[in-house]
Short mmCIF file of N, CA and C in Angstrom, two decimals:
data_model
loop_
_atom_site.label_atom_id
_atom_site.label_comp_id
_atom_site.label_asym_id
_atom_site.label_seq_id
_atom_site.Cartn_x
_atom_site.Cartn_y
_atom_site.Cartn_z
N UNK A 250 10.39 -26.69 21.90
CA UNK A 250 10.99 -26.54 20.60
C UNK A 250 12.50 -26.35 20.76
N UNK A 251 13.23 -27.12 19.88
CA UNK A 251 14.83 -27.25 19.96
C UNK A 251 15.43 -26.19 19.30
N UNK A 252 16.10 -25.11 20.01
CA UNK A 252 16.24 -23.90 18.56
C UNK A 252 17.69 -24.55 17.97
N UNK A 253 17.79 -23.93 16.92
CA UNK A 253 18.54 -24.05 16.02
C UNK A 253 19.83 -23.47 16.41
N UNK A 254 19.94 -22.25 16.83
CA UNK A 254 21.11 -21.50 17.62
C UNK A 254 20.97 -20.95 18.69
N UNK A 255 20.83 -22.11 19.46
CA UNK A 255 20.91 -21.59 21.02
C UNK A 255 21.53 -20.54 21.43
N UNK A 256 22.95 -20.63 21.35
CA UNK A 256 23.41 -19.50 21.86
C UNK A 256 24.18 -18.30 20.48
N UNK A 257 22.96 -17.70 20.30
CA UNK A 257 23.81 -16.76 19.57
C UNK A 257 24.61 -15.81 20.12
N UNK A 258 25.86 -15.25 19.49
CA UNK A 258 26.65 -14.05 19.61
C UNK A 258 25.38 -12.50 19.54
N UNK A 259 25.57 -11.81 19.99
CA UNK A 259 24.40 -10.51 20.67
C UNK A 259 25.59 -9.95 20.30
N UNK A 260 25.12 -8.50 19.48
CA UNK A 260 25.86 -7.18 19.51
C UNK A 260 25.36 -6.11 19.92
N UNK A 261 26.04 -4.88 20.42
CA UNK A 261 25.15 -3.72 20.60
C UNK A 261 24.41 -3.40 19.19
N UNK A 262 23.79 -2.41 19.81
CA UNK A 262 22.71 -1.91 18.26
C UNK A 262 24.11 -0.76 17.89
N UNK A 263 23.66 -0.39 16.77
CA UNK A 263 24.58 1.06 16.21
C UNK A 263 23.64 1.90 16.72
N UNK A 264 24.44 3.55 17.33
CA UNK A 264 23.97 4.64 17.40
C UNK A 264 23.97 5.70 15.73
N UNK A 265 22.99 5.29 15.43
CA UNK A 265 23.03 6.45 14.25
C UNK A 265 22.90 7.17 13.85
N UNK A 266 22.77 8.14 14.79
CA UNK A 266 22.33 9.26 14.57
C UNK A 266 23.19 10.47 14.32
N UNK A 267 24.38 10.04 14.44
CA UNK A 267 25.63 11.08 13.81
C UNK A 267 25.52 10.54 12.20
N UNK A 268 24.97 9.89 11.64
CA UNK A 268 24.80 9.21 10.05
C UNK A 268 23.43 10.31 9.84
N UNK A 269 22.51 9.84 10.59
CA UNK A 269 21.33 10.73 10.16
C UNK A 269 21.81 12.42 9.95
N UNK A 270 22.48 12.60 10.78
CA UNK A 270 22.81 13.69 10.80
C UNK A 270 23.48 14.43 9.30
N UNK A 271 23.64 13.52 8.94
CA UNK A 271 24.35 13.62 7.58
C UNK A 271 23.79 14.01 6.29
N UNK A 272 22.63 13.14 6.40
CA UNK A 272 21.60 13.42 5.79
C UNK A 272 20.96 14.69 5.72
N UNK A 273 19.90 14.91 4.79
CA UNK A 273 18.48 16.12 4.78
C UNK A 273 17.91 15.87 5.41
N UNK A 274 17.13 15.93 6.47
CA UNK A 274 15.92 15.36 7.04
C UNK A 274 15.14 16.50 7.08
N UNK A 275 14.95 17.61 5.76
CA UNK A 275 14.23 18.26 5.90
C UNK A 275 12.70 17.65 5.44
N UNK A 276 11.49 17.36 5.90
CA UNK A 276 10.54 16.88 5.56
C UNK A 276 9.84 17.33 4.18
N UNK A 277 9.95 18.54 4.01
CA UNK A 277 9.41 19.59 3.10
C UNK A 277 10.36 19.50 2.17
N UNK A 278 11.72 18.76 1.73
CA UNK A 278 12.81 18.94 0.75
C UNK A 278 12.05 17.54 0.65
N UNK A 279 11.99 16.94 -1.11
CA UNK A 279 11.90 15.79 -1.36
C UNK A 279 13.23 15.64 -2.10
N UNK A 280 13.59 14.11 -1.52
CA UNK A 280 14.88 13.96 -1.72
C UNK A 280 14.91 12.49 -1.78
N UNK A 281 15.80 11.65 -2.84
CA UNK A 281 15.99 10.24 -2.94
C UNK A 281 15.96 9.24 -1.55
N UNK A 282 15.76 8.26 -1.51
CA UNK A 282 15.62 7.25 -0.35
C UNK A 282 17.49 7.31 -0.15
N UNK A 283 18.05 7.28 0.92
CA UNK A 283 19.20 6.58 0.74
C UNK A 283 19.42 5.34 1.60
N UNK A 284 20.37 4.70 1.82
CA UNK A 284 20.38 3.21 2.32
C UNK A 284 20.55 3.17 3.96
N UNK A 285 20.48 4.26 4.61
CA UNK A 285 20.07 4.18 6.40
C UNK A 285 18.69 4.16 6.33
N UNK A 286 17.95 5.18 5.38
CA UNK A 286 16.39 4.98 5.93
C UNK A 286 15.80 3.97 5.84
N UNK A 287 16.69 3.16 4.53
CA UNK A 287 16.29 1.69 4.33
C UNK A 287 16.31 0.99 5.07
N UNK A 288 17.83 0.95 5.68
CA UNK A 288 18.84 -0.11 7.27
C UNK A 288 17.29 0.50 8.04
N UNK A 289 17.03 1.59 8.34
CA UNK A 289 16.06 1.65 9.43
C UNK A 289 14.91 1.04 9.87
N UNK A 290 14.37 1.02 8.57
CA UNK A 290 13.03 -0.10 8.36
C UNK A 290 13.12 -1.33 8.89
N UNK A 291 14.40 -1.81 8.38
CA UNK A 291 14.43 -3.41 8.68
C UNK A 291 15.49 -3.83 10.50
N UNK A 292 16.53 -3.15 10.49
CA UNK A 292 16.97 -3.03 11.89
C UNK A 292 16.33 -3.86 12.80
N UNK A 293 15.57 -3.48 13.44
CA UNK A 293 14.59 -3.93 14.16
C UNK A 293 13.38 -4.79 14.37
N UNK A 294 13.58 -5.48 13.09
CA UNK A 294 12.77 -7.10 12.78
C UNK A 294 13.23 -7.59 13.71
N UNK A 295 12.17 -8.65 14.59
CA UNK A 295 12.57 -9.73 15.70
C UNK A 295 12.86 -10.67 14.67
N UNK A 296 14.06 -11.19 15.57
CA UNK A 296 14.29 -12.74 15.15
C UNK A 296 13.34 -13.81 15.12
N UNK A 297 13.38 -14.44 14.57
CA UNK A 297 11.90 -15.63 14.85
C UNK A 297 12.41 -16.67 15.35
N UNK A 298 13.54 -17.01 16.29
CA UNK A 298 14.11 -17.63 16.92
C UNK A 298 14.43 -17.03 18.17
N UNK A 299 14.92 -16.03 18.43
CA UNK A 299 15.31 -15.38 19.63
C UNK A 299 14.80 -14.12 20.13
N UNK A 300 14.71 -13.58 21.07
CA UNK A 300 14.24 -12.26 21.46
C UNK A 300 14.74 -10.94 21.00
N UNK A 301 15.45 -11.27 20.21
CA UNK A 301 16.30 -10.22 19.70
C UNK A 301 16.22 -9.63 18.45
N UNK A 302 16.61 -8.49 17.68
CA UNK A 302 17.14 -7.67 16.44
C UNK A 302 17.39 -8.44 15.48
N UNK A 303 17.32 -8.28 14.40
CA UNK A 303 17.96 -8.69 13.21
C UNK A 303 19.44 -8.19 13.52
N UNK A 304 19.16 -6.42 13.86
CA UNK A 304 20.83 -5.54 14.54
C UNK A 304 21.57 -6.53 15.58
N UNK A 305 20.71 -6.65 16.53
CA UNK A 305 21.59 -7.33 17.48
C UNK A 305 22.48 -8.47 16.77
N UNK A 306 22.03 -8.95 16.42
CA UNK A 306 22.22 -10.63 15.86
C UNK A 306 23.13 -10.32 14.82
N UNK A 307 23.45 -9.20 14.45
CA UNK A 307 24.15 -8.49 13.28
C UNK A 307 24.04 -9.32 11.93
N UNK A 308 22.50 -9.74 11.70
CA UNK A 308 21.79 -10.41 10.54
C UNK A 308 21.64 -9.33 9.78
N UNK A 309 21.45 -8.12 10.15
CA UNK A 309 21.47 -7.10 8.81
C UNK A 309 22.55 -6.16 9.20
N UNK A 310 23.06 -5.41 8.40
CA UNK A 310 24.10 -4.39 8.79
C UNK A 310 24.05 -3.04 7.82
N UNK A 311 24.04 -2.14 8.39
CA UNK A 311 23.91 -0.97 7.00
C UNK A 311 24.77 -1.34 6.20
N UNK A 312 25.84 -1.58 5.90
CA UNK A 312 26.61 -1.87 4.41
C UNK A 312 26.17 -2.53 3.67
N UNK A 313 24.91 -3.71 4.16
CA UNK A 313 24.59 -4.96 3.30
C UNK A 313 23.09 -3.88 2.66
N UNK A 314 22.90 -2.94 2.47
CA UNK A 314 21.80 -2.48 2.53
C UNK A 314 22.41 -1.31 1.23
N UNK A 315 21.53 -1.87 -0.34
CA UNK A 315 22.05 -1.08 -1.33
C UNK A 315 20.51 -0.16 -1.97
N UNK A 316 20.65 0.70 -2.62
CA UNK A 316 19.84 1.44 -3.01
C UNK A 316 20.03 2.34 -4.19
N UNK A 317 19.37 1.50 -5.76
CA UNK A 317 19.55 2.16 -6.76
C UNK A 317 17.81 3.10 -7.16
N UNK A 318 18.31 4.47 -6.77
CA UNK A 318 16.83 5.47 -7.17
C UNK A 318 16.62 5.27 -8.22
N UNK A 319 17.17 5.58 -9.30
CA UNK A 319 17.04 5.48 -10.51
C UNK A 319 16.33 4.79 -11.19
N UNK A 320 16.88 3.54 -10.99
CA UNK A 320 16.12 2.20 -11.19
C UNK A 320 15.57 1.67 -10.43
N UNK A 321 14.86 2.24 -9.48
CA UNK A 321 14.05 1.90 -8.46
C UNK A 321 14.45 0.49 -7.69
N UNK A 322 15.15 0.45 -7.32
CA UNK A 322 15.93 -1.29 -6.80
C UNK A 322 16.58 -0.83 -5.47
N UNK A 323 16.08 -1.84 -4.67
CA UNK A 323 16.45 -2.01 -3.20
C UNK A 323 16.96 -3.49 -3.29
N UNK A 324 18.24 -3.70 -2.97
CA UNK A 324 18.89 -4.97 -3.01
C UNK A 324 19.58 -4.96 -1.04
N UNK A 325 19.34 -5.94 -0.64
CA UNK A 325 19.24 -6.47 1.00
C UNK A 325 20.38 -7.23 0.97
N UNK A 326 21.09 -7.27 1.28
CA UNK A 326 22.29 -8.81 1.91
C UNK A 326 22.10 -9.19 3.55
N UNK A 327 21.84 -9.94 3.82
CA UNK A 327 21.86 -10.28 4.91
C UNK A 327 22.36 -11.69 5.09
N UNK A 328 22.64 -11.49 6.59
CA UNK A 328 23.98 -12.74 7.00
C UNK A 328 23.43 -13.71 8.29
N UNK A 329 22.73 -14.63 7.73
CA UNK A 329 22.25 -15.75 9.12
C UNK A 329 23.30 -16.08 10.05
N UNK A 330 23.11 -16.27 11.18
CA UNK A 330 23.68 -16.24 12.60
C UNK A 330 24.59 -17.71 12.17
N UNK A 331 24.42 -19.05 11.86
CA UNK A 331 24.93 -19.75 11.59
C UNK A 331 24.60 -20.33 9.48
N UNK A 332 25.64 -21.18 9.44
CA UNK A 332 25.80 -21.61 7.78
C UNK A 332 24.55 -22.28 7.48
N UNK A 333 24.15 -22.93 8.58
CA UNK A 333 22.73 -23.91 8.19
C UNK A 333 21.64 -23.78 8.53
N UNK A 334 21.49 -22.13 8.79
CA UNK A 334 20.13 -21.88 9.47
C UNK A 334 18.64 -21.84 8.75
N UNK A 335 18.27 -23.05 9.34
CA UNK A 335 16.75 -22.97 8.50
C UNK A 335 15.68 -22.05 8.85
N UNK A 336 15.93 -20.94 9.50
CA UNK A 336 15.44 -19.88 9.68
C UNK A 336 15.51 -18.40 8.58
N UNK A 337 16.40 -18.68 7.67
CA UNK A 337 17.33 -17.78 6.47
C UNK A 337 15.64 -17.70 6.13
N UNK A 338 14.96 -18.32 5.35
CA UNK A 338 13.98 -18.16 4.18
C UNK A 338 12.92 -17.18 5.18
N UNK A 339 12.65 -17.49 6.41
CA UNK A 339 11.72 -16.74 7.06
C UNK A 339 12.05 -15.09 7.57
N UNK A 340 13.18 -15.14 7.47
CA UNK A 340 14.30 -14.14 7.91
C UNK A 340 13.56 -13.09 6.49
N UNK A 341 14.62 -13.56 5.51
CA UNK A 341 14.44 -12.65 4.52
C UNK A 341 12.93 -12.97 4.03
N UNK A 342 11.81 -13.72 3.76
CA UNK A 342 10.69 -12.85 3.95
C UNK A 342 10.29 -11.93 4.87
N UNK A 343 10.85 -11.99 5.83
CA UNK A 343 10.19 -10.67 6.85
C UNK A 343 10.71 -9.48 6.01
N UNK A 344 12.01 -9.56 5.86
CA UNK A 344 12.81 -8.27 5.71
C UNK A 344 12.07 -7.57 4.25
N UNK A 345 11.47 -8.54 3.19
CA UNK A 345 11.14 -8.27 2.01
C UNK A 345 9.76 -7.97 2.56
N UNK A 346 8.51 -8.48 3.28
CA UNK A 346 6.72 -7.99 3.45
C UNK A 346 7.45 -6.67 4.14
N UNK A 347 8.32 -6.36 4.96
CA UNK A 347 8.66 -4.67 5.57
C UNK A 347 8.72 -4.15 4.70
N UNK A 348 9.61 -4.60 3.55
CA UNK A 348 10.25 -3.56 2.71
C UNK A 348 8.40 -2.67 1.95
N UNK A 349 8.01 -4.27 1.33
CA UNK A 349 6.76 -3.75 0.99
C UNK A 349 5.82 -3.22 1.37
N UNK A 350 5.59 -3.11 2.14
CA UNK A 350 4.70 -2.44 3.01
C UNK A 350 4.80 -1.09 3.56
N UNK A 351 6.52 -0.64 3.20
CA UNK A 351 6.82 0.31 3.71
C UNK A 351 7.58 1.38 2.45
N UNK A 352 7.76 0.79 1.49
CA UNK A 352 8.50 1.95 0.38
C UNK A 352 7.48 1.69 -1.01
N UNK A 353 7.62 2.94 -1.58
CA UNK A 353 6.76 3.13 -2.86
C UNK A 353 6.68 1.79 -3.72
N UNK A 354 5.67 1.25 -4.09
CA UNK A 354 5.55 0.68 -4.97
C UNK A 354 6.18 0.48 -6.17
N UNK A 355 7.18 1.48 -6.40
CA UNK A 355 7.86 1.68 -8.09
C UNK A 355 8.95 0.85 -7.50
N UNK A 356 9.10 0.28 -6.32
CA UNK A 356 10.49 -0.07 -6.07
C UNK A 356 10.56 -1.91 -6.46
N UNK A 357 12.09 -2.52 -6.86
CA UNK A 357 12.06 -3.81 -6.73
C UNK A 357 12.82 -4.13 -5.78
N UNK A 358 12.26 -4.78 -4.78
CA UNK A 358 13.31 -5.81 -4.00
C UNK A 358 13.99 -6.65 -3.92
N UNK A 359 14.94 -6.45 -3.79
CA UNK A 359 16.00 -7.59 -4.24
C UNK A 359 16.90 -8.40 -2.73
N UNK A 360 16.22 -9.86 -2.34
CA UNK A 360 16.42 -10.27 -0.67
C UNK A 360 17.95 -11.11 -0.99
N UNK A 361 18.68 -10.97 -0.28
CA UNK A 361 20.14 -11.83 -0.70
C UNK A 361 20.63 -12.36 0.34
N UNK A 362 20.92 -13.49 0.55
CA UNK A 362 22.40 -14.15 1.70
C UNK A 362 23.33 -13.32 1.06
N UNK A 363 24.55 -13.36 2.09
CA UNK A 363 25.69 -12.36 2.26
C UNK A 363 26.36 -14.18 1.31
N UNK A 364 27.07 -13.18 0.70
CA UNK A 364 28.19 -14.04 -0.48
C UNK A 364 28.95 -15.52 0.68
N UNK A 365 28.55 -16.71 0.70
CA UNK A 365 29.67 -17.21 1.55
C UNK A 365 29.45 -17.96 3.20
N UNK A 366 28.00 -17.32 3.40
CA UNK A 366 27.36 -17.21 5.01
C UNK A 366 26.15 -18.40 5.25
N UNK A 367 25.80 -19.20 3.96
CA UNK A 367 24.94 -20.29 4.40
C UNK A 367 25.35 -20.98 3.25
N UNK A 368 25.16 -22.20 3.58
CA UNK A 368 25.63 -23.45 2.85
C UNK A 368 24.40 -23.76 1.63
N UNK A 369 22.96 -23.18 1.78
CA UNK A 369 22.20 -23.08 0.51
C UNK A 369 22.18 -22.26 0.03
N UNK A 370 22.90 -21.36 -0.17
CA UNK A 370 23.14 -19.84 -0.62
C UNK A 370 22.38 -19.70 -1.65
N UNK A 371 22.58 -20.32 -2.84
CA UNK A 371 22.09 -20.39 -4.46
C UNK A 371 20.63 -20.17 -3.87
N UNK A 372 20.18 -21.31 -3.61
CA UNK A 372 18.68 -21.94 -3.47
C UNK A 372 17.58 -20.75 -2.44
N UNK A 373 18.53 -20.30 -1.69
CA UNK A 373 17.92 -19.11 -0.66
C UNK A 373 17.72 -17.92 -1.88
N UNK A 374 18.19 -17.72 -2.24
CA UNK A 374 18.57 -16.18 -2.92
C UNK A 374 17.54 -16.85 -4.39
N UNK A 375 17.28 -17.88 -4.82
CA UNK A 375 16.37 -18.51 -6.19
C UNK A 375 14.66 -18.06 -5.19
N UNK A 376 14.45 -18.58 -4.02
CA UNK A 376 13.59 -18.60 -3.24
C UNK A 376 13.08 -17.42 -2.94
N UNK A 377 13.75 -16.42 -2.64
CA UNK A 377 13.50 -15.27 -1.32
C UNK A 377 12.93 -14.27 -2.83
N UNK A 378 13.50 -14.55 -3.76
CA UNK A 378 13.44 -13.51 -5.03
C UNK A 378 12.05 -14.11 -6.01
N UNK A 379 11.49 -15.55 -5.88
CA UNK A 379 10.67 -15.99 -6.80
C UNK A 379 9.06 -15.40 -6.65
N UNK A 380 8.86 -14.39 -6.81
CA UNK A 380 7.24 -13.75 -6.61
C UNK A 380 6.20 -14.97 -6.64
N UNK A 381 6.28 -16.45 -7.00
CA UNK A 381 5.36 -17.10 -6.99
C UNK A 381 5.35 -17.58 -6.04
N UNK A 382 6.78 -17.78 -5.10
CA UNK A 382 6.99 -18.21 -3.67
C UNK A 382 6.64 -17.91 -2.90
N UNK A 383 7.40 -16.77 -3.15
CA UNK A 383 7.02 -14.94 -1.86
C UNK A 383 5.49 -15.13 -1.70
N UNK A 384 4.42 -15.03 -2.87
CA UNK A 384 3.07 -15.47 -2.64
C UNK A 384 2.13 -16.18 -2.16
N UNK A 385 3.09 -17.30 -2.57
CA UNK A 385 2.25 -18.77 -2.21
C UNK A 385 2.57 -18.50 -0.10
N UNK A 386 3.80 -18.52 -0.26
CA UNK A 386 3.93 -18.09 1.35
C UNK A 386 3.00 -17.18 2.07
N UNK A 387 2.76 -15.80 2.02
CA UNK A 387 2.02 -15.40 2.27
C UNK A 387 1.07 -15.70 2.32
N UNK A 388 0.41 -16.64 1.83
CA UNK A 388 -0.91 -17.03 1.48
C UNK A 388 -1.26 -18.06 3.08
N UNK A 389 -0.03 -18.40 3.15
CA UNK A 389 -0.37 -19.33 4.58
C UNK A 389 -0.28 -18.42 5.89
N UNK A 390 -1.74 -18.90 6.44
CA UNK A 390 -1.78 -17.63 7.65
C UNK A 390 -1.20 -17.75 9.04
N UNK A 391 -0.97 -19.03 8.96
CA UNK A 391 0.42 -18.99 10.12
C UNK A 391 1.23 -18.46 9.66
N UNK A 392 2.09 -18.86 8.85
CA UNK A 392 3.24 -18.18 8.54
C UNK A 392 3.26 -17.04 8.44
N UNK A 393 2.50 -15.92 7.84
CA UNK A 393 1.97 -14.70 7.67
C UNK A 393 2.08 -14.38 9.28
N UNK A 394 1.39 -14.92 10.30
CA UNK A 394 1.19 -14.75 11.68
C UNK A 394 2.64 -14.37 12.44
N UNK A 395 3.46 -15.28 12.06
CA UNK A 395 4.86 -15.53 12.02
C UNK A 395 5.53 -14.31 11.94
N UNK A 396 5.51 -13.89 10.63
CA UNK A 396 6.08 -12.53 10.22
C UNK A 396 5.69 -11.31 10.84
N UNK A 397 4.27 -11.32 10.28
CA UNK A 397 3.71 -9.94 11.17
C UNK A 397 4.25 -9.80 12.75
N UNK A 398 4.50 -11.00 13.23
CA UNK A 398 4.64 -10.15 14.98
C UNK A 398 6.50 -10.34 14.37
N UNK A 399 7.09 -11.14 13.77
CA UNK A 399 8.73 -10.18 13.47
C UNK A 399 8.39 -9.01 13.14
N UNK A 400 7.94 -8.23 12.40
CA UNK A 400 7.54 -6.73 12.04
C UNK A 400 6.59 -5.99 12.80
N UNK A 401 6.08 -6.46 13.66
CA UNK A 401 5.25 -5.84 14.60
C UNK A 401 5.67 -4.47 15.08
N UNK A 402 6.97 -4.80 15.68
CA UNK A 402 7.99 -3.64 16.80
C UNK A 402 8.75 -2.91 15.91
N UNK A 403 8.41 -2.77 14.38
CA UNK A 403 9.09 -1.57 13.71
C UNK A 403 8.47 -0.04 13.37
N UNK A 404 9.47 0.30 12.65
CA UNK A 404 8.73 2.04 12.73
C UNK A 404 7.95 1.94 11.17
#
């Protein structure tokens, strides 16, 4: 198989734990989600191209990672390794079956390309957001197969 971006750029991971630190992490205090525990969830999705992080690959980044409690809305930006990567749609379904699988149900997800970073931008962000898509996808068990081992190695 011919990958698409052979050689990607690799970053270190972030140490975050002077951020956590910042935080409550009292278990027994209930307290709003904020947008690291979110970054945390997803961080560590394999690429479905390379051996690596979503972090590494610096495809997700805590800044791209928003969080309205209130209105229960988790909105994602994330930034594919190159402009034409036909890997984007599989990308952000992973990042969206984590999200679900992993935060309350009252929440909406909202999956986004970073403003500027792939040349189908519109059409990704119409896609990644259409619940009849998101579905119909899932529904295919390769692809499903696909995802689950990207989300396999998370917390």
């Amino acid at each position: 198989m011919e990958l698409i971006n052979p050689n990607p750029v690799v970053y270190e991971e972030e140490n975050l734990e002077i951020l956590r630190q910042e935080f409550n992490l009292d278990d027994d205090i209930e307290d709003p989600f904020n947008n690291l525990e979110i970054y945390d969830l997803i961080r560590k999705i394999n690429d479905p191209e390379h051996p690596l992080t979503l972090e590494q690959l610096k495809v997700t980044q805590l800044e791209g990672v928003e969080i309205n409690n209130e209105d229960s809305l988790v909105t994602i930006h994330f930034t594919p390794t190159i402009p034409h990567c036909s890997m984007a749609t599989l990308i952000g379904l992973c990042i969206r079956v984590k999200l679900i699988r992993s935060l309350p149900k009252r929440f909406k997800i909202e999956i986004r390309v970073t403003p500027g970073s792939h040349q189908s931008e519109d059409g990704l962000n119409k896609q990644l957001n259409d619940k009849e898509r998101v579905a119909a996808a899932l529904e295919n068990q390769q692809l499903l197969a696909v995802v689950n081992n990207c989300i396999a190695h998370t917390c």
